[in-house]
Amino acid sequence: MKRSGTADLPLHYGQVPLWLSERMSKLGLAIVETIAMEFSTSEVISKLSNPFWFQSFGAVMGMDWHSSGITTSVLGALKKSVNPHSKELGIYICGGKGKHSTATPQELLFVGEKTGLDGINLANCSRLTAKVDNTAIQDGFQLYQHNFIVDNKGQWAVIQQGMNPNSKTARRYHWHSPDLQSFINEPHTFIYGENQGSILNLTAQAASKSREGILELVKESPVKIIKEMQYLSMPAHHDVRMEDVNMKRLGAMLWTTHENKPEDFEELLLLKGMGPRALQSLALVSEIIYGTPTRFEDPARFSFAHGGKDGHPFPVPLKIYDETISTLQKAINRAKIGNSDKISAIQKLSEISRRAEESFTPNSNFDALIEKERRESHLYGGRTIFGDAKPPKDRPKPPNNQLELF
């Protein structure tokens, strides 16, 4: 068992509008289902435990790319859409924000009854991870959200978030247990430690596995723990800037999707009929599904799939968003009946982009890209929390070099 990382995020208030939350639930389910189908439920757990992947996941779903709101909104959307299919998928999402976080242990006991897993042990893991991040490590952040994601094999991830009102930031903590049997190497008949006041009662035999693993972690210096895990720090500025994005990766993806036709790549013929803008979004979703951990060092790049609800980097293109969901859902349904050709085409889309990066040199025409997206947003049903995107008043034709990132 290990603590897998943290993310420091600017506090961001406000509700997610219904038109976005419903789409987030659909896209989140489709992505989780594809990862589970193409790889395994353990891969879903592993990805969720990575703070960089999680932030990128939220950005590709149209949330504010850098803010604390991603945590609550993404996990809320997933719980709503994944749990009705838990028996089929083999993934269960427990907990939530505020009072819902305190219900996590009881929910895990219920999961144990349905799956045959040790619900008492899972509930103790939930309590202990919260205890470590809220009490054992005094970093000034008070937890207000706790989610426990577990698969039917007993592998789990914990994602919890705390708030520091003084610094006006939130901190998200990620935990990962690839194998519950590895919590301890040898059983212990007692635990000795310095008295730290009131603690949870973990003397029950069922809690022995989680007890030793967590207490050994508590003994470590917080400084050492932080150094050994992944750490993501998001900037305070709300707009997406060139320094927030890996331009080589973004430019290669744009070149692949805007300057080529599916018939140019035999692997993409099954995606013929999708316009360049739809391919752009699908390519970034494909990377969320198939990308390796090193591909998520710049979460802001994934906001170029479906924009952001606040208009950064541009309004959410609802028509494109819906096409992404529809394409992915159709590919999943075909794969379920033994026809995985369309899923393979979606995978190839991100692979072609990665191959293009090898010999790709971008320029710095970043602002022109965002301007083009914003000017054309009304064509794709662009919307923000402030309303629908409007056509530009002057409507000048964009210059031919508007997308010259490649």
CSV table of C-alpha atoms in Angstrom, one decimal:
chain,number,residue,atom,x,y,z
A,1,MET,CA,0.0,0.0,0.0
A,2,LYS,CA,1.3,3.5,-0.8
A,3,ARG,CA,0.2,7.1,-0.9
A,4,SER,CA,0.5,7.8,-4.6
A,5,GLY,CA,0.5,11.6,-4.8
A,6,THR,CA,-1.0,15.0,-4.0
A,7,ALA,CA,-2.2,18.0,-6.0
A,8,ASP,CA,-2.4,21.6,-4.8
A,9,LEU,CA,-5.2,23.6,-6.5
A,10,PRO,CA,-6.7,27.1,-6.3
A,11,LEU,CA,-10.0,27.1,-4.5
A,12,HIS,CA,-12.8,27.5,-7.0
A,13,TYR,CA,-16.5,27.9,-6.0
A,14,GLY,CA,-19.7,27.6,-8.0
A,15,GLN,CA,-22.0,24.8,-9.2
A,16,VAL,CA,-21.6,22.7,-12.3
A,17,PRO,CA,-24.5,23.4,-14.6
A,18,LEU,CA,-26.8,20.5,-15.4
A,19,TRP,CA,-26.0,20.6,-19.1
A,20,LEU,CA,-22.4,19.8,-18.3
A,21,SER,CA,-22.8,17.5,-15.3
A,22,GLU,CA,-25.0,15.1,-17.4
A,23,ARG,CA,-22.4,15.0,-20.2
A,24,MET,CA,-19.6,14.5,-17.7
A,25,SER,CA,-21.4,11.4,-16.3
A,26,LYS,CA,-21.9,9.9,-19.8
A,27,LEU,CA,-18.3,10.6,-20.9
A,28,GLY,CA,-16.9,9.5,-17.6
A,29,LEU,CA,-18.7,6.2,-17.7
A,30,ALA,CA,-17.7,5.6,-21.3
A,31,ILE,CA,-14.0,6.3,-20.5
A,32,VAL,CA,-14.0,4.1,-17.4
A,33,GLU,CA,-15.8,1.3,-19.3
A,34,THR,CA,-13.3,1.4,-22.1
A,35,ILE,CA,-10.3,1.3,-19.8
A,36,ALA,CA,-11.8,-1.6,-17.9
A,37,MET,CA,-12.7,-3.4,-21.1
A,38,GLU,CA,-9.4,-2.7,-22.9
A,39,PHE,CA,-7.1,-3.3,-19.9
A,40,SER,CA,-8.7,-4.2,-16.5
A,41,THR,CA,-10.5,-2.7,-13.5
A,42,SER,CA,-7.1,-2.5,-11.8
A,43,GLU,CA,-6.0,-0.1,-14.6
A,44,VAL,CA,-9.0,2.1,-13.8
A,45,ILE,CA,-8.0,2.1,-10.1
A,46,SER,CA,-4.3,2.8,-11.0
A,47,LYS,CA,-5.2,5.8,-13.2
A,48,LEU,CA,-7.5,7.3,-10.6
A,49,SER,CA,-4.7,7.2,-8.1
A,50,ASN,CA,-2.4,9.3,-10.3
A,51,PRO,CA,-3.0,13.0,-9.6
A,52,PHE,CA,-1.8,14.1,-13.0
A,53,TRP,CA,-4.1,11.7,-14.8
A,54,PHE,CA,-7.0,12.7,-12.6
A,55,GLN,CA,-6.5,16.4,-13.4
A,56,SER,CA,-6.2,15.7,-17.1
A,57,PHE,CA,-9.4,13.5,-16.9
A,58,GLY,CA,-11.3,16.4,-15.4
A,59,ALA,CA,-10.0,18.8,-18.0
A,60,VAL,CA,-11.0,16.6,-20.9
A,61,MET,CA,-14.5,16.5,-19.4
A,62,GLY,CA,-14.9,20.3,-19.6
A,63,MET,CA,-14.2,21.3,-16.0
A,64,ASP,CA,-12.0,24.2,-15.1
A,65,TRP,CA,-8.6,22.8,-15.9
A,66,HIS,CA,-6.7,23.9,-12.8
A,67,SER,CA,-9.2,24.3,-10.0
A,68,SER,CA,-10.3,22.4,-6.9
A,69,GLY,CA,-13.8,21.9,-8.3
A,70,ILE,CA,-12.5,19.1,-10.6
A,71,THR,CA,-12.3,16.7,-7.6
A,72,THR,CA,-15.9,17.1,-6.4
A,73,SER,CA,-17.5,17.3,-9.8
A,74,VAL,CA,-15.6,14.5,-11.5
A,75,LEU,CA,-16.1,12.0,-8.6
A,76,GLY,CA,-19.7,13.0,-8.3
A,77,ALA,CA,-20.3,12.4,-12.0
A,78,LEU,CA,-18.6,9.1,-11.9
A,79,LYS,CA,-20.5,7.9,-8.8
A,80,LYS,CA,-23.7,8.8,-10.5
A,81,SER,CA,-23.0,7.0,-13.7
A,82,VAL,CA,-20.7,4.1,-12.7
A,83,ASN,CA,-22.4,2.7,-9.6
A,84,PRO,CA,-25.6,1.7,-11.5
A,85,HIS,CA,-23.4,-0.5,-13.6
A,86,SER,CA,-21.1,-1.7,-10.8
A,87,LYS,CA,-22.1,-5.3,-11.0
A,88,GLU,CA,-21.3,-5.4,-14.7
A,89,LEU,CA,-18.1,-3.2,-14.5
A,90,GLY,CA,-16.8,-4.5,-11.3
A,91,ILE,CA,-16.1,-1.0,-9.9
A,92,TYR,CA,-17.7,0.6,-6.9
A,93,ILE,CA,-17.4,4.3,-6.0
A,94,CYS,CA,-18.1,5.2,-2.4
A,95,GLY,CA,-18.1,8.4,-0.3
A,96,GLY,CA,-18.3,12.0,-1.5
A,97,LYS,CA,-18.3,15.5,-0.1
A,98,GLY,CA,-19.3,16.6,3.3
A,99,LYS,CA,-21.8,14.3,5.0
A,100,HIS,CA,-21.5,11.8,2.1
A,101,SER,CA,-17.8,11.3,3.1
A,102,THR,CA,-18.8,10.0,6.5
A,103,ALA,CA,-21.0,7.4,4.9
A,104,THR,CA,-18.0,5.7,3.2
A,105,PRO,CA,-17.4,2.9,5.7
A,106,GLN,CA,-21.0,1.9,5.7
A,107,GLU,CA,-21.1,1.9,1.9
A,108,LEU,CA,-18.0,-0.3,1.8
A,109,LEU,CA,-19.6,-2.8,4.2
A,110,PHE,CA,-22.5,-2.9,1.7
A,111,VAL,CA,-20.0,-3.5,-1.2
A,112,GLY,CA,-18.5,-6.3,0.9
A,113,GLU,CA,-21.9,-8.0,1.2
A,114,LYS,CA,-22.5,-7.8,-2.5
A,115,THR,CA,-19.0,-8.9,-3.7
A,116,GLY,CA,-17.7,-11.2,-0.9
A,117,LEU,CA,-14.8,-8.7,-0.2
A,118,ASP,CA,-13.8,-8.0,3.4
A,119,GLY,CA,-15.9,-5.0,3.9
A,120,ILE,CA,-14.6,-4.4,7.5
A,121,ASN,CA,-11.1,-4.3,6.2
A,122,LEU,CA,-12.0,-1.9,3.4
A,123,ALA,CA,-13.9,0.3,5.9
A,124,ASN,CA,-10.8,0.4,8.1
A,125,CYS,CA,-8.7,1.4,5.2
A,126,SER,CA,-11.1,4.3,4.5
A,127,ARG,CA,-10.9,5.5,8.1
A,128,LEU,CA,-7.2,5.2,8.3
A,129,THR,CA,-6.3,7.0,5.1
A,130,ALA,CA,-8.6,9.9,6.2
A,131,LYS,CA,-6.9,9.8,9.7
A,132,VAL,CA,-3.4,10.0,8.2
A,133,ASP,CA,-4.2,12.9,5.8
A,134,ASN,CA,-6.3,14.9,8.3
A,135,THR,CA,-4.5,14.2,11.6
A,136,ALA,CA,-1.2,12.4,11.3
A,137,ILE,CA,0.2,14.9,8.8
A,138,GLN,CA,-0.5,18.4,10.0
A,139,ASP,CA,-0.2,20.4,6.8
A,140,GLY,CA,-3.0,22.9,7.4
A,141,PHE,CA,-5.7,21.3,5.2
A,142,GLN,CA,-8.9,20.1,6.7
A,143,LEU,CA,-10.6,17.3,4.8
A,144,TYR,CA,-14.0,17.8,3.4
A,145,GLN,CA,-14.2,15.2,0.7
A,146,HIS,CA,-13.3,11.5,0.8
A,147,ASN,CA,-14.0,8.9,-2.0
A,148,PHE,CA,-13.0,5.3,-1.9
A,149,ILE,CA,-13.0,3.4,-5.3
A,150,VAL,CA,-12.7,-0.3,-5.2
A,151,ASP,CA,-13.0,-3.1,-7.8
A,152,ASN,CA,-14.4,-6.6,-7.3
A,153,LYS,CA,-10.8,-8.0,-6.8
A,154,GLY,CA,-10.3,-5.8,-3.8
A,155,GLN,CA,-7.9,-3.3,-5.3
A,156,TRP,CA,-8.6,0.3,-4.3
A,157,ALA,CA,-7.8,4.0,-4.6
A,158,VAL,CA,-8.7,6.8,-2.2
A,159,ILE,CA,-9.1,10.4,-3.4
A,160,GLN,CA,-9.7,12.9,-0.7
A,161,GLN,CA,-9.4,16.7,-0.6
A,162,GLY,CA,-8.8,19.3,2.1
A,163,MET,CA,-9.2,23.0,2.3
A,164,ASN,CA,-6.9,25.7,3.6
A,165,PRO,CA,-8.9,28.9,3.8
A,166,ASN,CA,-5.8,30.9,4.8
A,167,SER,CA,-3.9,30.2,1.6
A,168,LYS,CA,-7.1,29.9,-0.4
A,169,THR,CA,-6.0,26.6,-1.8
A,170,ALA,CA,-7.2,23.0,-1.7
A,171,ARG,CA,-5.0,19.9,-1.5
A,172,ARG,CA,-6.0,16.6,-3.1
A,173,TYR,CA,-4.6,13.4,-1.7
A,174,HIS,CA,-4.3,10.1,-3.7
A,175,TRP,CA,-3.8,6.6,-2.3
A,176,HIS,CA,-3.3,3.4,-4.1
A,177,SER,CA,-3.4,-0.2,-3.0
A,178,PRO,CA,-2.4,-2.5,-5.9
A,179,ASP,CA,-2.7,-5.6,-3.8
A,180,LEU,CA,-4.5,-5.7,-0.4
A,181,GLN,CA,-2.5,-8.9,0.5
A,182,SER,CA,0.7,-6.9,0.5
A,183,PHE,CA,-0.3,-4.5,3.3
A,184,ILE,CA,2.0,-6.4,5.7
A,185,ASN,CA,4.6,-9.1,5.3
A,186,GLU,CA,4.2,-10.7,8.7
A,187,PRO,CA,1.3,-10.7,11.1
A,188,HIS,CA,1.7,-8.9,14.4
A,189,THR,CA,0.1,-9.7,17.7
A,190,PHE,CA,0.4,-6.2,19.1
A,191,ILE,CA,1.3,-2.7,18.0
A,192,TYR,CA,3.5,-0.4,20.0
A,193,GLY,CA,3.6,3.3,19.4
A,194,GLU,CA,3.8,6.7,21.0
A,195,ASN,CA,0.4,7.8,22.4
A,196,GLN,CA,-1.1,10.3,20.1
A,197,GLY,CA,-4.4,10.8,21.9
A,198,SER,CA,-7.7,9.4,20.7
A,199,ILE,CA,-7.4,7.0,17.8
A,200,LEU,CA,-9.6,4.6,15.9
A,201,ASN,CA,-10.2,1.2,17.5
A,202,LEU,CA,-8.3,-1.1,15.2
A,203,THR,CA,-7.8,-4.0,17.6
A,204,ALA,CA,-10.2,-6.3,15.6
A,205,GLN,CA,-8.6,-9.2,13.8
A,206,ALA,CA,-10.3,-8.1,10.6
A,207,ALA,CA,-8.3,-4.8,10.7
A,208,SER,CA,-4.9,-6.4,11.0
A,209,LYS,CA,-3.8,-6.0,7.4
A,210,SER,CA,-4.6,-2.3,7.1
A,211,ARG,CA,-3.4,-1.5,10.6
A,212,GLU,CA,0.3,-2.2,10.2
A,213,GLY,CA,0.6,-0.7,6.7
A,214,ILE,CA,-0.9,2.6,7.7
A,215,LEU,CA,0.9,2.9,11.1
A,216,GLU,CA,4.3,2.2,9.4
A,217,LEU,CA,3.5,5.1,7.1
A,218,VAL,CA,2.6,7.4,10.0
A,219,LYS,CA,6.0,6.8,11.5
A,220,GLU,CA,7.7,8.3,8.5
A,221,SER,CA,8.6,11.9,8.3
A,222,PRO,CA,6.0,13.9,6.3
A,223,VAL,CA,8.8,15.5,4.4
A,224,LYS,CA,10.1,12.1,3.3
A,225,ILE,CA,6.5,11.0,2.3
A,226,ILE,CA,5.9,14.1,0.2
A,227,LYS,CA,9.3,13.7,-1.6
A,228,GLU,CA,8.5,10.1,-2.5
A,229,MET,CA,5.1,10.7,-4.1
A,230,GLN,CA,3.9,12.5,-7.2
A,231,TYR,CA,3.1,16.2,-6.6
A,232,LEU,CA,1.1,18.4,-8.8
A,233,SER,CA,0.8,22.2,-8.2
A,234,MET,CA,-1.6,24.1,-10.3
A,235,PRO,CA,-1.1,27.9,-11.0
A,236,ALA,CA,-3.5,30.5,-9.7
A,237,HIS,CA,-4.2,32.1,-13.1
A,238,HIS,CA,-7.5,31.0,-14.6
A,239,ASP,CA,-6.7,31.3,-18.3
A,240,VAL,CA,-4.7,28.6,-20.2
A,241,ARG,CA,-1.3,29.9,-21.1
A,242,MET,CA,1.4,28.6,-23.5
A,243,GLU,CA,3.6,27.7,-20.6
A,244,ASP,CA,0.9,25.5,-19.2
A,245,VAL,CA,0.9,23.2,-22.3
A,246,ASN,CA,3.4,20.9,-23.9
A,247,MET,CA,3.3,22.6,-27.3
A,248,LYS,CA,5.0,19.7,-29.1
A,249,ARG,CA,2.3,17.3,-28.1
A,250,LEU,CA,-0.6,19.8,-28.7
A,251,GLY,CA,0.7,20.9,-32.0
A,252,ALA,CA,1.3,17.3,-33.3
A,253,MET,CA,-2.2,16.4,-32.3
A,254,LEU,CA,-3.7,19.4,-34.1
A,255,TRP,CA,-1.6,18.6,-37.2
A,256,THR,CA,-2.8,15.0,-37.1
A,257,THR,CA,-6.5,15.9,-36.8
A,258,HIS,CA,-6.8,19.1,-38.8
A,259,GLU,CA,-4.3,18.6,-41.7
A,260,ASN,CA,-5.0,15.0,-42.5
A,261,LYS,CA,-8.1,13.0,-43.6
A,262,PRO,CA,-8.9,9.6,-42.2
A,263,GLU,CA,-8.1,8.1,-45.6
A,264,ASP,CA,-4.6,9.3,-45.2
A,265,PHE,CA,-4.2,6.8,-42.4
A,266,GLU,CA,-5.5,3.3,-43.0
A,267,GLU,CA,-6.0,2.9,-39.2
A,268,LEU,CA,-8.6,5.8,-39.1
A,269,LEU,CA,-10.9,4.8,-42.0
A,270,LEU,CA,-13.5,3.7,-39.5
A,271,LEU,CA,-13.6,7.3,-38.2
A,272,LYS,CA,-14.3,8.7,-41.6
A,273,GLY,CA,-17.1,11.3,-41.5
A,274,MET,CA,-15.9,12.9,-38.3
A,275,GLY,CA,-14.8,16.5,-38.9
A,276,PRO,CA,-11.4,17.8,-37.8
A,277,ARG,CA,-12.7,19.5,-34.7
A,278,ALA,CA,-14.4,16.2,-33.5
A,279,LEU,CA,-11.2,14.3,-34.2
A,280,GLN,CA,-9.3,16.8,-32.1
A,281,SER,CA,-11.5,16.0,-29.1
A,282,LEU,CA,-11.5,12.3,-29.7
A,283,ALA,CA,-7.7,12.2,-29.9
A,284,LEU,CA,-7.4,13.7,-26.5
A,285,VAL,CA,-10.0,11.4,-25.0
A,286,SER,CA,-8.1,8.5,-26.7
A,287,GLU,CA,-4.9,9.6,-24.9
A,288,ILE,CA,-6.8,9.7,-21.6
A,289,ILE,CA,-7.7,6.1,-22.2
A,290,TYR,CA,-4.5,4.7,-23.7
A,291,GLY,CA,-1.8,7.2,-22.6
A,292,THR,CA,1.1,6.2,-20.3
A,293,PRO,CA,1.6,8.1,-17.0
A,294,THR,CA,4.2,10.5,-18.5
A,295,ARG,CA,1.7,11.9,-21.0
A,296,PHE,CA,-0.2,13.8,-18.3
A,297,GLU,CA,2.4,16.2,-17.0
A,298,ASP,CA,0.4,19.1,-18.6
A,299,PRO,CA,-3.2,18.7,-17.7
A,300,ALA,CA,-4.1,22.0,-19.3
A,301,ARG,CA,-3.6,20.4,-22.8
A,302,PHE,CA,-6.6,18.2,-22.3
A,303,SER,CA,-8.9,21.3,-22.0
A,304,PHE,CA,-8.5,21.6,-25.7
A,305,ALA,CA,-10.9,18.6,-26.1
A,306,HIS,CA,-14.0,20.2,-24.7
A,307,GLY,CA,-13.0,23.6,-23.4
A,308,GLY,CA,-14.1,24.8,-19.9
A,309,LYS,CA,-17.4,25.7,-18.3
A,310,ASP,CA,-16.0,29.1,-17.4
A,311,GLY,CA,-14.8,29.8,-20.9
A,312,HIS,CA,-11.1,28.9,-20.5
A,313,PRO,CA,-9.5,28.2,-22.8
A,314,PHE,CA,-12.8,28.4,-24.7
A,315,PRO,CA,-16.6,27.6,-24.3
A,316,VAL,CA,-17.6,24.0,-24.1
A,317,PRO,CA,-18.6,22.9,-27.6
A,318,LEU,CA,-21.7,20.9,-26.8
A,319,LYS,CA,-22.1,19.5,-30.4
A,320,ILE,CA,-18.6,18.2,-30.3
A,321,TYR,CA,-19.0,16.9,-26.8
A,322,ASP,CA,-22.0,14.9,-27.7
A,323,GLU,CA,-20.3,13.5,-30.8
A,324,THR,CA,-17.4,12.3,-28.6
A,325,ILE,CA,-19.8,10.6,-26.2
A,326,SER,CA,-21.8,9.0,-29.1
A,327,THR,CA,-18.7,7.8,-30.9
A,328,LEU,CA,-17.2,6.2,-27.8
A,329,GLN,CA,-20.5,4.6,-26.7
A,330,LYS,CA,-21.0,3.1,-30.2
A,331,ALA,CA,-17.4,1.7,-30.1
A,332,ILE,CA,-18.0,0.2,-26.7
A,333,ASN,CA,-21.3,-1.5,-27.8
A,334,ARG,CA,-19.6,-2.9,-31.0
A,335,ALA,CA,-16.8,-4.3,-28.9
A,336,LYS,CA,-19.2,-6.0,-26.5
A,337,ILE,CA,-20.5,-8.1,-29.4
A,338,GLY,CA,-17.0,-9.0,-30.5
A,339,ASN,CA,-16.3,-6.2,-33.0
A,340,SER,CA,-13.5,-4.1,-31.6
A,341,ASP,CA,-12.5,-2.4,-34.9
A,342,LYS,CA,-13.9,1.1,-33.9
A,343,ILE,CA,-12.2,0.9,-30.5
A,344,SER,CA,-9.0,0.1,-32.2
A,345,ALA,CA,-9.4,3.1,-34.5
A,346,ILE,CA,-9.9,5.4,-31.5
A,347,GLN,CA,-6.7,4.0,-30.0
A,348,LYS,CA,-4.8,4.5,-33.2
A,349,LEU,CA,-5.8,8.2,-33.3
A,350,SER,CA,-3.7,9.0,-30.2
A,351,GLU,CA,-0.9,6.6,-31.4
A,352,ILE,CA,-0.6,8.5,-34.7
A,353,SER,CA,-0.4,11.8,-32.8
A,354,ARG,CA,2.4,10.4,-30.7
A,355,ARG,CA,4.3,9.2,-33.8
A,356,ALA,CA,4.0,12.7,-35.3
A,357,GLU,CA,5.7,14.2,-32.3
A,358,GLU,CA,9.0,12.6,-33.1
A,359,SER,CA,9.7,15.0,-36.0
A,360,PHE,CA,7.4,17.8,-35.0
A,361,THR,CA,8.5,21.4,-34.2
A,362,PRO,CA,5.7,23.8,-33.1
A,363,ASN,CA,5.7,27.5,-33.3
A,364,SER,CA,4.4,29.9,-30.7
A,365,ASN,CA,1.1,30.8,-32.4
A,366,PHE,CA,-0.8,29.7,-29.2
A,367,ASP,CA,-3.0,32.8,-28.8
A,368,ALA,CA,-4.2,32.5,-32.4
A,369,LEU,CA,-5.3,28.9,-31.7
A,370,ILE,CA,-7.4,30.0,-28.7
A,371,GLU,CA,-8.8,33.0,-30.6
A,372,LYS,CA,-9.9,30.7,-33.5
A,373,GLU,CA,-11.6,28.3,-31.0
A,374,ARG,CA,-13.5,31.1,-29.4
A,375,ARG,CA,-14.6,32.7,-32.7
A,376,GLU,CA,-15.9,29.4,-34.0
A,377,SER,CA,-17.4,28.3,-30.7
A,378,HIS,CA,-20.9,29.3,-31.7
A,379,LEU,CA,-20.7,26.8,-34.6
A,380,TYR,CA,-20.3,23.9,-32.2
A,381,GLY,CA,-22.9,24.9,-29.7
A,382,GLY,CA,-20.4,26.6,-27.4
A,383,ARG,CA,-21.7,27.3,-23.9
A,384,THR,CA,-20.3,28.5,-20.6
A,385,ILE,CA,-21.8,29.2,-17.1
A,386,PHE,CA,-22.5,32.7,-18.5
A,387,GLY,CA,-24.6,31.6,-21.5
A,388,ASP,CA,-24.3,30.5,-25.1
A,389,ALA,CA,-21.4,31.5,-27.3
A,390,LYS,CA,-22.3,34.3,-29.7
A,391,PRO,CA,-20.9,34.8,-33.3
A,392,PRO,CA,-18.2,37.5,-33.4
A,393,LYS,CA,-19.7,40.8,-34.3
A,394,ASP,CA,-17.3,41.7,-37.0
A,395,ARG,CA,-16.9,38.1,-38.3
A,396,PRO,CA,-13.6,38.7,-40.1
A,397,LYS,CA,-12.2,35.7,-41.9
A,398,PRO,CA,-9.4,34.1,-39.8
A,399,PRO,CA,-6.0,34.3,-41.5
A,400,ASN,CA,-4.7,31.2,-43.2
A,401,ASN,CA,-2.0,30.8,-40.6
A,402,GLN,CA,-4.4,30.8,-37.7
A,403,LEU,CA,-3.5,27.2,-36.8
A,404,GLU,CA,0.2,27.3,-37.7
A,405,LEU,CA,1.3,25.5,-34.6
A,406,PHE,CA,2.8,22.9,-37.0
